[in-house]
Short mmCIF file of C-alpha atoms in Angstrom, two decimals:
data_model
loop_
_atom_site.label_atom_id
_atom_site.label_comp_id
_atom_site.label_asym_id
_atom_site.label_seq_id
_atom_site.Cartn_x
_atom_site.Cartn_y
_atom_site.Cartn_z
CA MET A 284 15.25 56.11 29.25
CA GLN A 285 18.68 54.44 30.63
CA VAL A 286 16.24 51.74 31.72
CA LEU A 287 15.47 50.86 28.20
CA GLU A 288 19.14 51.59 26.53
CA ASN A 289 20.18 48.25 29.67
CA LYS A 290 17.40 46.55 29.02
CA LEU A 291 18.64 46.46 25.44
CA SER A 292 22.43 46.31 25.62
CA VAL A 293 22.02 42.95 28.20
CA ARG A 294 19.30 41.27 24.85
CA ARG A 295 21.57 41.90 22.37
CA CYS A 296 24.50 40.64 24.70
CA LEU A 297 22.43 37.44 25.45
CA THR A 298 21.52 37.14 21.67
CA PHE A 299 24.92 37.33 21.07
CA VAL A 300 26.44 34.27 23.65
CA THR A 301 23.60 32.54 22.88
CA GLY A 302 24.75 32.52 19.66
CA LEU A 303 27.63 32.05 19.76
CA VAL A 304 26.88 28.39 21.65
CA GLU A 305 24.38 27.75 19.04
CA CYS A 306 27.16 27.66 15.72
CA LEU A 307 29.95 26.45 18.67
CA CYS A 308 27.87 23.88 19.93
CA PHE A 309 24.82 22.45 17.08
CA ALA A 310 25.98 23.82 13.30
CA GLY A 311 28.82 22.49 11.69
CA VAL A 312 28.79 19.28 13.75
CA VAL A 313 28.86 17.17 10.66
CA PHE A 314 32.18 18.11 10.04
CA GLY A 315 33.78 16.12 13.01
CA TRP A 316 32.44 12.69 10.92
CA ALA A 317 35.66 11.02 11.18
CA SER A 318 35.07 11.07 15.03
CA LEU A 319 31.86 9.30 14.98
CA VAL A 320 32.39 7.11 12.17
CA PHE A 321 34.85 5.95 14.99
CA VAL A 322 31.82 5.42 16.56
CA LEU A 323 29.82 3.29 13.95
CA LYS A 324 32.15 0.79 13.45
CA GLU A 325 32.22 -0.26 16.51
CA ASP A 326 28.87 -0.42 16.34
CA GLY A 327 28.32 -2.45 13.52
CA TYR A 328 27.52 -0.43 11.04
CA PHE A 329 27.47 -1.89 7.06
CA SER A 330 30.01 -3.99 9.80
CA SER A 331 28.37 -6.81 7.27
CA LEU A 332 30.40 -5.41 4.08
CA CYS A 333 33.41 -6.67 5.70
CA PHE A 334 34.77 -10.49 4.77
CA ASN A 335 37.90 -11.89 5.57
CA THR A 336 40.13 -12.59 3.06
CA THR A 337 43.77 -14.00 2.46
CA GLY A 338 46.34 -11.22 3.22
CA VAL A 339 49.96 -10.55 1.40
CA ASN A 340 51.71 -13.02 4.07
CA GLY A 341 49.49 -15.61 3.93
CA THR A 342 47.30 -14.51 6.97
CA GLN A 343 43.33 -13.80 6.66
CA ILE A 344 42.67 -10.40 7.77
CA LEU A 345 38.90 -8.60 7.40
CA ASP A 346 38.41 -6.42 4.96
CA CYS A 347 36.36 -3.33 5.55
CA SER A 348 36.59 -1.64 1.66
CA ALA A 349 33.50 -1.73 0.99
CA GLN A 350 31.92 -0.14 5.25
CA ASP A 351 34.43 2.48 4.30
CA GLU A 352 33.12 3.50 0.64
CA GLN A 353 29.06 3.40 2.07
CA PHE A 354 30.63 5.67 4.97
CA SER A 355 32.58 8.14 2.57
CA LEU A 356 29.77 8.06 -0.07
CA ILE A 357 27.46 9.61 3.48
CA PHE A 358 30.20 12.07 3.73
CA THR A 359 30.35 12.69 -0.11
CA ILE A 360 26.34 13.49 -0.08
CA THR A 361 25.95 15.44 3.47
CA SER A 362 28.97 18.00 2.57
CA PHE A 363 27.57 18.81 -1.76
CA ILE A 364 23.59 18.72 0.46
CA ASN A 365 25.31 21.77 2.79
CA ASN A 366 26.74 23.52 0.22
CA PHE A 367 23.56 23.05 -2.11
CA PHE A 368 21.21 23.78 -0.22
CA ALA A 369 23.07 27.28 0.85
CA LEU A 370 21.47 28.62 -2.59
CA PRO A 371 17.68 27.59 -1.36
CA ASN A 372 18.50 28.37 2.29
CA GLY A 373 19.26 32.16 1.37
CA PHE A 374 16.44 32.84 -0.79
CA LEU A 375 14.50 31.61 1.71
CA PHE A 376 15.88 33.70 4.20
CA ASP A 377 15.58 36.73 2.56
CA HIS A 378 11.98 35.89 1.71
CA PHE A 379 10.55 34.61 5.19
CA GLY A 380 12.66 36.02 7.68
CA THR A 381 14.43 35.00 11.17
CA THR A 382 11.45 32.71 12.50
CA VAL A 383 10.02 30.87 9.40
CA ALA A 384 13.50 30.22 8.79
CA ARG A 385 14.49 29.09 12.24
CA LEU A 386 11.48 26.63 12.60
CA LEU A 387 12.51 25.17 9.88
CA ALA A 388 16.13 24.46 10.36
CA ILE A 389 15.12 23.14 14.13
CA PHE A 390 12.62 20.43 12.44
CA LEU A 391 15.41 19.02 10.52
CA TYR A 392 18.18 19.02 12.79
CA THR A 393 15.13 17.38 15.42
CA THR A 394 14.81 14.77 12.43
CA GLY A 395 18.16 14.35 11.74
CA SER A 396 19.43 14.08 15.08
CA LEU A 397 15.82 11.25 15.57
CA MET A 398 16.78 8.52 12.89
CA VAL A 399 21.04 8.13 13.65
CA ALA A 400 19.36 8.08 17.73
CA LEU A 401 17.13 5.83 15.42
CA SER A 402 19.40 3.67 13.28
CA SER A 403 21.00 0.48 13.88
CA PRO A 404 23.00 -1.50 12.65
CA ALA A 405 20.27 -3.12 10.90
CA LEU A 406 19.18 0.15 9.27
CA SER A 407 22.03 1.80 8.51
CA PHE A 408 20.93 3.34 5.67
CA LEU A 409 19.55 5.78 8.25
CA LEU A 410 22.46 8.13 8.28
CA PHE A 411 21.50 8.47 4.54
CA LEU A 412 19.35 11.03 5.35
CA ALA A 413 19.81 11.91 8.74
CA LEU A 414 23.21 13.56 8.05
CA PRO A 415 22.30 15.94 4.98
CA LEU A 416 19.20 16.62 7.56
CA LEU A 417 21.80 17.53 10.06
CA ALA A 418 24.06 19.43 8.13
CA VAL A 419 21.38 21.77 6.01
CA GLY A 420 20.23 22.44 9.77
CA GLY A 421 23.35 23.70 10.54
CA ILE A 422 23.95 25.87 7.61
CA LEU A 423 20.50 27.87 8.43
CA PHE A 424 21.16 28.26 12.29
CA LEU A 425 24.69 30.10 11.22
CA ILE A 426 23.06 31.58 8.38
CA THR A 427 20.50 33.15 10.80
CA ASN A 428 23.20 34.21 13.67
CA MET A 429 24.99 36.14 11.52
CA GLN A 430 23.37 38.70 10.99
CA ILE A 431 24.00 39.57 14.84
CA GLY A 432 27.01 41.24 13.80
CA ASN A 433 24.43 44.38 12.37
CA LEU A 434 24.33 44.71 16.73
CA PHE A 435 27.74 45.64 17.06
CA ASP A 436 28.26 47.62 14.45
CA SER A 437 32.44 48.86 14.77
CA ARG A 438 32.19 44.95 15.52
CA ARG A 439 29.93 43.62 12.75
CA SER A 440 32.56 42.02 10.82
CA THR A 441 35.02 40.06 13.69
CA ILE A 442 31.87 38.52 14.88
CA ILE A 443 30.75 37.20 11.15
CA ASN A 444 33.88 35.78 11.61
CA LEU A 445 33.88 34.02 15.50
CA TYR A 446 30.60 32.78 14.26
CA ASN A 447 31.67 30.80 10.96
CA GLY A 448 34.76 30.07 13.03
CA ALA A 449 32.45 28.41 15.80
CA PHE A 450 31.11 26.52 13.30
CA ASP A 451 33.66 25.09 12.38
CA SER A 452 34.69 24.28 15.48
CA SER A 453 30.67 22.14 16.39
CA SER A 454 32.34 19.83 14.86
CA ALA A 455 34.51 18.59 17.85
CA LEU A 456 31.15 17.88 19.34
CA PHE A 457 31.34 13.96 18.02
CA LEU A 458 34.50 13.90 19.37
CA ILE A 459 33.04 14.62 22.11
CA ILE A 460 30.30 11.33 21.41
CA LYS A 461 33.28 9.21 21.05
CA LEU A 462 34.14 10.10 24.52
CA LEU A 463 31.25 9.52 26.17
CA HIS A 464 30.82 6.10 24.33
CA GLU A 465 34.24 5.14 25.27
CA SER A 466 32.44 6.12 28.77
CA GLY A 467 29.51 3.81 28.22
CA VAL A 468 26.90 5.93 26.93
CA SER A 469 25.00 4.84 24.17
CA LEU A 470 24.74 6.34 20.84
CA ARG A 471 20.99 6.42 20.70
CA THR A 472 21.07 8.54 24.69
CA SER A 473 23.46 11.06 23.04
CA PHE A 474 21.06 12.37 19.82
CA LEU A 475 18.61 11.98 22.12
CA PHE A 476 19.76 15.09 24.21
CA LEU A 477 20.58 16.77 21.00
CA SER A 478 16.71 16.37 19.92
CA ALA A 479 16.23 17.42 23.29
CA CYS A 480 18.73 20.43 22.94
CA SER A 481 15.34 21.98 20.36
CA VAL A 482 13.21 23.68 22.97
CA VAL A 483 16.01 25.54 23.43
CA HIS A 484 16.24 26.74 19.69
CA ILE A 485 12.65 27.29 20.04
CA LEU A 486 13.15 29.41 22.57
CA ARG A 487 15.55 31.55 21.36
CA THR A 488 14.03 31.98 17.97
CA PHE A 489 11.39 33.72 19.78
CA PHE A 490 12.92 35.51 22.94
CA LEU A 491 16.55 36.75 21.66
CA LEU A 492 16.12 37.00 17.39
CA PRO A 493 14.03 39.36 15.58
CA ARG A 494 10.60 37.66 13.45
CA THR A 495 12.33 39.73 10.20
CA PHE A 496 16.13 40.54 10.14
CA ILE A 497 18.16 42.70 12.02
CA PRO A 498 18.95 46.13 9.93
CA HIS A 499 22.29 47.43 8.81
CA PRO A 500 22.58 50.21 9.66
CA LEU A 501 20.97 49.57 12.86
CA PRO A 502 18.45 52.25 13.86
CA ASP A 503 18.39 53.73 17.07
CA ARG A 504 17.09 52.10 19.93
CA TYR A 505 16.35 48.89 17.88
CA ALA A 506 13.81 45.95 20.24
CA TYR A 507 13.71 42.75 18.98
CA GLY A 508 12.03 39.73 20.20
CA VAL A 509 8.29 39.20 21.72
CA SER A 510 9.38 41.60 24.49
CA CYS A 511 8.97 44.63 22.44
CA GLY A 512 5.95 45.56 23.15
CA PRO A 513 6.41 46.40 26.44
CA LEU A 514 9.56 47.87 25.39
CA GLU A 515 8.01 50.45 22.95
CA THR A 516 5.45 51.87 25.67
CA MET A 517 8.35 53.14 27.72
CA SER A 518 9.87 55.01 24.38
CA SER A 519 7.69 55.97 22.12
CA GLU A 520 11.31 56.64 20.09
CA VAL A 521 11.34 52.29 19.96
CA THR A 522 7.80 52.20 18.19
CA ALA A 523 9.47 52.68 14.60
CA ASN A 524 12.64 50.50 14.98
CA SER A 525 10.53 47.90 16.59
CA CYS A 526 8.92 44.24 16.02
CA ALA A 527 6.43 46.87 13.54
CA LEU A 528 7.83 46.00 9.81
CA THR A 529 9.91 48.58 9.18
CA GLY A 530 11.41 49.52 5.91
CA ALA A 531 14.54 49.32 7.76
CA GLU A 532 14.02 45.59 9.10
CA ASP A 533 12.31 44.08 6.00
CA THR A 534 16.01 45.06 4.60
CA PRO A 535 18.60 41.57 5.02
CA PHE A 536 21.16 42.32 7.12
CA THR A 537 23.74 42.24 4.06
CA LYS A 538 21.81 44.69 2.39
CA ASP A 539 23.50 47.69 3.03
CA VAL A 540 21.02 51.01 3.31
CA PRO A 541 21.31 52.98 0.60
CA LEU A 542 22.40 50.82 -2.33
CA LYS A 543 23.65 52.00 -4.53
CA GLN A 544 23.10 48.41 -7.55
CA GLU A 545 26.34 49.04 -9.34
CA LYS A 546 26.26 46.23 -12.52
CA THR A 547 23.76 43.65 -12.86
CA PHE A 548 23.34 39.78 -11.21
CA ARG A 549 23.62 38.80 -14.88
CA GLU A 550 27.34 40.70 -15.43
CA CYS A 551 28.64 39.95 -11.71
CA LEU A 552 27.83 35.76 -12.78
CA LEU A 553 30.00 36.21 -15.66
CA SER A 554 32.52 38.52 -14.20
CA ARG A 555 36.43 37.28 -13.63
CA PHE A 556 36.12 38.04 -9.75
CA PHE A 557 33.89 34.80 -10.07
CA VAL A 558 35.40 32.71 -12.15
CA GLY A 559 38.58 33.00 -10.04
CA HIS A 560 36.91 33.07 -6.61
CA LEU A 561 34.58 30.37 -7.56
CA LEU A 562 38.05 28.16 -8.22
CA TRP A 563 40.09 29.36 -5.63
CA LEU A 564 36.72 28.45 -3.37
CA SER A 565 36.44 24.90 -5.13
CA VAL A 566 39.82 23.50 -5.41
CA MET A 567 40.57 24.15 -1.86
CA GLN A 568 36.62 22.61 -0.37
CA LEU A 569 37.43 19.64 -2.76
CA ARG A 570 40.87 18.84 -0.66
CA HIS A 571 39.40 19.60 2.52
CA PHE A 572 36.55 17.56 2.13
CA LEU A 573 37.82 14.42 0.78
CA PHE A 574 40.64 14.93 3.83
CA ILE A 575 37.82 14.41 6.26
CA GLY A 576 35.78 12.07 4.40
CA THR A 577 38.82 10.11 4.00
CA LEU A 578 40.91 10.37 7.53
CA ASN A 579 39.43 7.01 9.00
CA PRO A 580 40.53 5.30 6.72
CA MET A 581 43.72 6.64 6.55
CA LEU A 582 44.76 6.78 9.84
CA LEU A 583 44.28 3.02 9.14
CA ARG A 584 46.89 2.41 6.85
CA LEU A 585 49.52 4.59 8.28
CA THR A 586 49.11 2.87 11.98
CA ASP A 587 48.47 -0.42 10.37
CA GLY A 588 44.77 -0.63 12.20
CA ASP A 589 45.99 -0.33 15.77
CA SER A 590 42.70 1.22 16.83
CA SER A 591 44.15 2.43 20.11
CA LEU A 592 46.96 5.20 18.10
CA VAL A 593 43.58 5.69 15.22
CA SER A 594 41.44 6.37 18.23
CA GLN A 595 43.77 8.78 20.26
CA TYR A 596 44.41 10.68 16.49
CA THR A 597 41.16 10.92 15.68
CA ASN A 598 41.21 12.85 18.90
CA ALA A 599 43.94 15.19 18.25
CA PHE A 600 42.16 15.95 14.70
CA ALA A 601 38.43 16.77 16.76
CA PHE A 602 40.76 18.55 19.41
CA THR A 603 42.03 20.87 16.59
CA GLN A 604 38.66 21.84 15.67
CA LEU A 605 37.56 23.35 18.64
CA CYS A 606 40.75 26.34 17.40
CA ALA A 607 38.98 27.28 14.02
CA VAL A 608 36.82 29.86 16.27
CA LEU A 609 40.25 31.22 17.71
CA CYS A 610 41.58 31.80 14.16
CA ALA A 611 38.67 32.96 11.91
CA PRO A 612 38.82 36.45 13.39
CA TRP A 613 42.23 36.07 12.55
CA ASN A 614 41.35 36.84 8.68
CA GLY A 615 39.36 39.24 9.26
CA LEU A 616 41.73 41.57 11.25
CA ILE A 617 44.19 41.17 8.45
CA MET A 618 41.29 42.03 5.66
CA ASP A 619 40.44 45.09 8.52
CA ARG A 620 44.43 46.22 9.01
CA HIS A 621 45.01 46.93 5.15
CA ARG A 622 41.85 48.61 4.78
CA GLY A 623 42.73 50.74 7.16
CA LYS A 624 45.20 52.26 6.12
CA PRO A 625 45.91 55.25 3.50
CA ARG A 626 44.32 55.55 0.36
CA ALA A 627 46.20 56.69 -2.74
CA ALA A 628 44.54 59.82 -4.28
CA GLY A 629 41.47 58.89 -6.61
CA GLU A 630 41.03 55.90 -4.71
CA THR A 631 37.77 54.37 -3.85
CA GLU A 632 36.41 53.02 -1.21
CA HIS A 633 35.58 49.78 -2.57
CA GLU A 634 39.50 49.80 -4.82
CA ALA A 635 40.90 49.75 -1.97
CA ASP A 636 38.65 46.84 -0.31
CA LEU A 637 39.39 45.14 -3.30
CA ARG A 638 43.30 46.38 -2.27
CA ALA A 639 43.07 44.36 1.71
CA SER A 640 42.03 41.18 0.60
CA VAL A 641 44.33 40.21 -1.81
CA LEU A 642 46.88 39.12 0.77
CA SER A 643 43.69 37.04 2.86
CA LEU A 644 43.04 35.37 -0.56
CA PHE A 645 47.40 35.02 -0.95
CA LEU A 646 46.77 33.02 2.10
CA THR A 647 44.40 30.92 1.90
CA ALA A 648 46.05 29.88 -1.02
CA LEU A 649 49.93 29.33 0.72
CA GLN A 650 47.75 26.75 3.57
CA CYS A 651 46.02 25.13 1.31
CA VAL A 652 49.42 23.87 -0.63
CA LEU A 653 51.19 23.35 3.30
CA PHE A 654 48.09 21.49 4.74
CA SER A 655 48.29 19.55 0.74
CA LEU A 656 51.35 18.80 0.96
CA CYS A 657 51.45 17.10 4.48
CA ALA A 658 49.11 15.22 4.22
CA SER A 659 50.34 13.89 1.35
CA ILE A 660 53.05 12.88 3.00
CA PRO A 661 52.45 9.24 4.73
CA SER A 662 54.37 9.44 7.86
CA LEU A 663 51.54 9.18 11.29
CA PRO A 664 53.84 11.78 13.47
CA LEU A 665 53.84 14.82 10.84
CA GLN A 666 49.75 14.21 10.87
CA TYR A 667 49.43 16.41 14.08
CA LEU A 668 51.00 19.17 12.06
CA THR A 669 48.41 18.30 9.07
CA PHE A 670 46.01 18.39 11.44
CA ILE A 671 46.99 22.10 12.30
CA LEU A 672 47.05 23.72 8.93
CA GLN A 673 43.88 21.91 8.19
CA VAL A 674 41.75 23.60 10.93
CA LEU A 675 43.30 26.73 10.08
CA ASN A 676 42.96 26.94 6.05
CA ARG A 677 39.23 26.26 6.35
CA SER A 678 39.28 28.83 8.70
CA PHE A 679 39.96 31.67 6.57
CA LEU A 680 38.89 30.00 4.19
CA TYR A 681 35.25 29.98 4.29
CA GLY A 682 35.16 33.77 6.75
CA GLY A 683 37.76 34.39 3.77
CA ASN A 684 34.69 32.96 1.04
CA ALA A 685 32.17 35.90 2.18
CA ALA A 686 34.54 38.70 2.59
CA PHE A 687 35.42 39.06 -0.35
CA ILE A 688 32.20 38.77 -1.92
CA SER A 689 30.88 40.87 0.02
CA VAL A 690 33.63 43.66 -1.04
CA ALA A 691 33.88 42.82 -5.09
CA PHE A 692 30.19 42.96 -6.16
CA PRO A 693 26.88 45.35 -4.80
CA SER A 694 25.50 44.20 -1.08
CA CYS A 695 21.74 42.78 -3.05
CA HIS A 696 23.76 40.62 -4.63
CA PHE A 697 24.92 39.26 -1.83
CA GLY A 698 22.92 36.77 -1.09
CA LYS A 699 22.34 34.86 -4.36
CA LEU A 700 26.28 34.83 -5.17
CA TYR A 701 27.36 33.49 -2.16
CA GLY A 702 24.94 31.04 -1.92
CA LEU A 703 25.42 30.08 -6.20
CA VAL A 704 29.29 30.18 -5.57
CA MET A 705 27.79 27.20 -2.69
CA VAL A 706 26.04 25.80 -4.67
CA LEU A 707 28.71 25.21 -7.76
CA SER A 708 31.52 24.74 -5.39
CA ALA A 709 29.30 22.00 -4.16
CA VAL A 710 29.13 20.36 -7.38
CA PHE A 711 32.87 20.12 -8.00
CA SER A 712 32.95 18.61 -4.31
CA LEU A 713 31.21 15.83 -6.05
CA LEU A 714 35.07 14.62 -7.37
CA GLN A 715 35.53 13.14 -3.79
CA TYR A 716 34.14 10.34 -4.61
CA PRO A 717 35.72 9.18 -7.80
CA CYS A 718 38.92 9.94 -5.95
CA PHE A 719 38.01 8.13 -3.03
CA ALA A 720 36.65 4.56 -5.43
CA LEU A 721 39.96 6.05 -7.23
CA VAL A 722 42.00 4.58 -4.13
CA LYS A 723 40.45 1.92 -2.99
CA GLY A 724 40.49 0.55 -6.62
CA PRO A 725 43.19 1.09 -9.04
CA LEU A 726 45.51 2.15 -6.40
CA GLY A 727 45.44 -0.23 -4.19
CA GLY A 728 44.10 1.94 -0.97
CA ASP A 729 48.21 3.44 -2.13
CA PRO A 730 46.39 7.58 -1.49
CA LEU A 731 50.26 9.16 -2.21
CA TYR A 732 49.18 9.60 -6.51
CA VAL A 733 44.99 11.28 -5.92
CA ASN A 734 47.24 13.36 -3.03
CA VAL A 735 50.20 14.56 -5.33
CA GLY A 736 46.90 15.63 -7.42
CA LEU A 737 44.85 17.42 -5.33
CA THR A 738 48.39 19.48 -4.20
CA LEU A 739 49.08 20.21 -7.62
CA LEU A 740 45.62 21.15 -8.33
CA SER A 741 45.63 22.95 -5.00
CA VAL A 742 47.97 25.26 -6.79
CA LEU A 743 45.10 27.30 -8.84
CA ALA A 744 43.63 28.54 -5.76
CA PHE A 745 46.47 31.55 -6.94
CA ILE A 746 45.39 32.20 -10.03
CA HIS A 747 42.79 34.61 -7.61
CA PRO A 748 44.68 36.78 -5.74
CA VAL A 749 47.33 36.96 -8.76
CA PHE A 750 44.46 38.32 -10.65
CA VAL A 751 42.75 40.50 -8.17
CA TYR A 752 46.30 42.01 -7.13
CA MET A 753 46.90 43.02 -10.91
CA HIS A 754 43.15 44.44 -11.62
CA CYS A 755 44.17 46.71 -8.08
CA ARG A 756 47.65 47.49 -9.71
CA ASN A 757 46.14 47.96 -13.18
CA LEU A 758 43.79 50.65 -11.60
CA ALA A 759 46.54 52.55 -9.16
CA SER A 760 48.16 52.92 -12.46
CA GLU A 761 44.79 54.27 -14.30
CA ARG A 762 44.92 56.74 -11.96
CA ALA A 763 48.73 57.88 -11.81
CA LYS A 764 47.87 58.08 -16.31
CA SER A 765 45.58 60.19 -15.51
CA LYS A 766 46.72 62.86 -13.29
CA ALA A 767 49.88 62.87 -15.15
CA SER A 768 47.62 64.27 -17.96
CA SER A 769 45.65 66.45 -16.19
#
């Protein structure tokens, strides 16, 4: 029996560590777009769109605004598809399970990396398909890995937040590709290596993850993976909780047992909580997407076209993305700390969870406004602070998004609501392309007015935490009145 427990413990640790590495190195690489754009420009992608023009003082300058517009369009499409496919990806995972979802993810990711490897300045259009494939494959890696938190019940929220932080930090992979490119390693070689890593993903899918789902709560001596057959023969107690399709394992990891549905999906969708949360996520996500998509031209403007300075600040931005894996768990710790406080008389667990989420929602909105203010000031050294605030806010944003949906709505609707809020926020994020066109066109390349407008828009995110706070206060007031009358 002890041997069985040791084997299960080792396997769970391997699953956790390899899942963290997978999220950290592969899942969210597309958000390191600024580093990849630098490499693509060096290699001459869309360079045919650049042309010589006369500057203000009569000198000849190279106008590459049309090239920047193409790169911005690629990132707009990629970021939209990354969110838009969260809903079908969630349904795919819920219906077919881990193995099918991961095999699709591996196929999409490998195809995308091969397309980048086979691209060239003459085949620049391949990027329009390659980057979205990398995005969809990467988000599927994250979705299938988040259930690993169920293996460590007491640390479940921390692990889920940690994986989301690793997803954000994986954008630094494009920085590594950029540094390798500067050392003489071609873009093709780097992406061929990424394609070859699919072998590791396949092995992990069959050996370190279940065929269906990791249930929550976790059964005693739960086993999974292709070798769970031999483990079953070691102890008859494992049989009911291993590879066989039991009721517990068929249950998605977002559903607790027993399940009590308090509201219908339609009621959740039309609630003020959902509308407020959608606004909260959408305005901040738009600010982040526009910042990442326009970082390269912004740095070119602030450095007067000095490529060495642009490279230096691009590297600094990519390095700060690595800190996302360190920042993300703090949001979960803030919520857990407030959730652990003694509850008032008559206060339900659901109300306590909502009360605990207020501070997290407020801090995230405050971080976004500060980040947007720094990004709006045309000072090059100040951008170091902008990078720090950006990665901190992005880490809080996506972890807080999942956490709030899980506490505010019935768990049976988590997958649908999470996917839907990501889809609707993706539609809203399409505004980044008109904003970019406005800067490049009527505003003559000066993003000041757009940045000010986005900062004012970000202030709307405070509506959500204020409403949740008022809701909690009203519930407390009603309890006090009811107690006084009784």
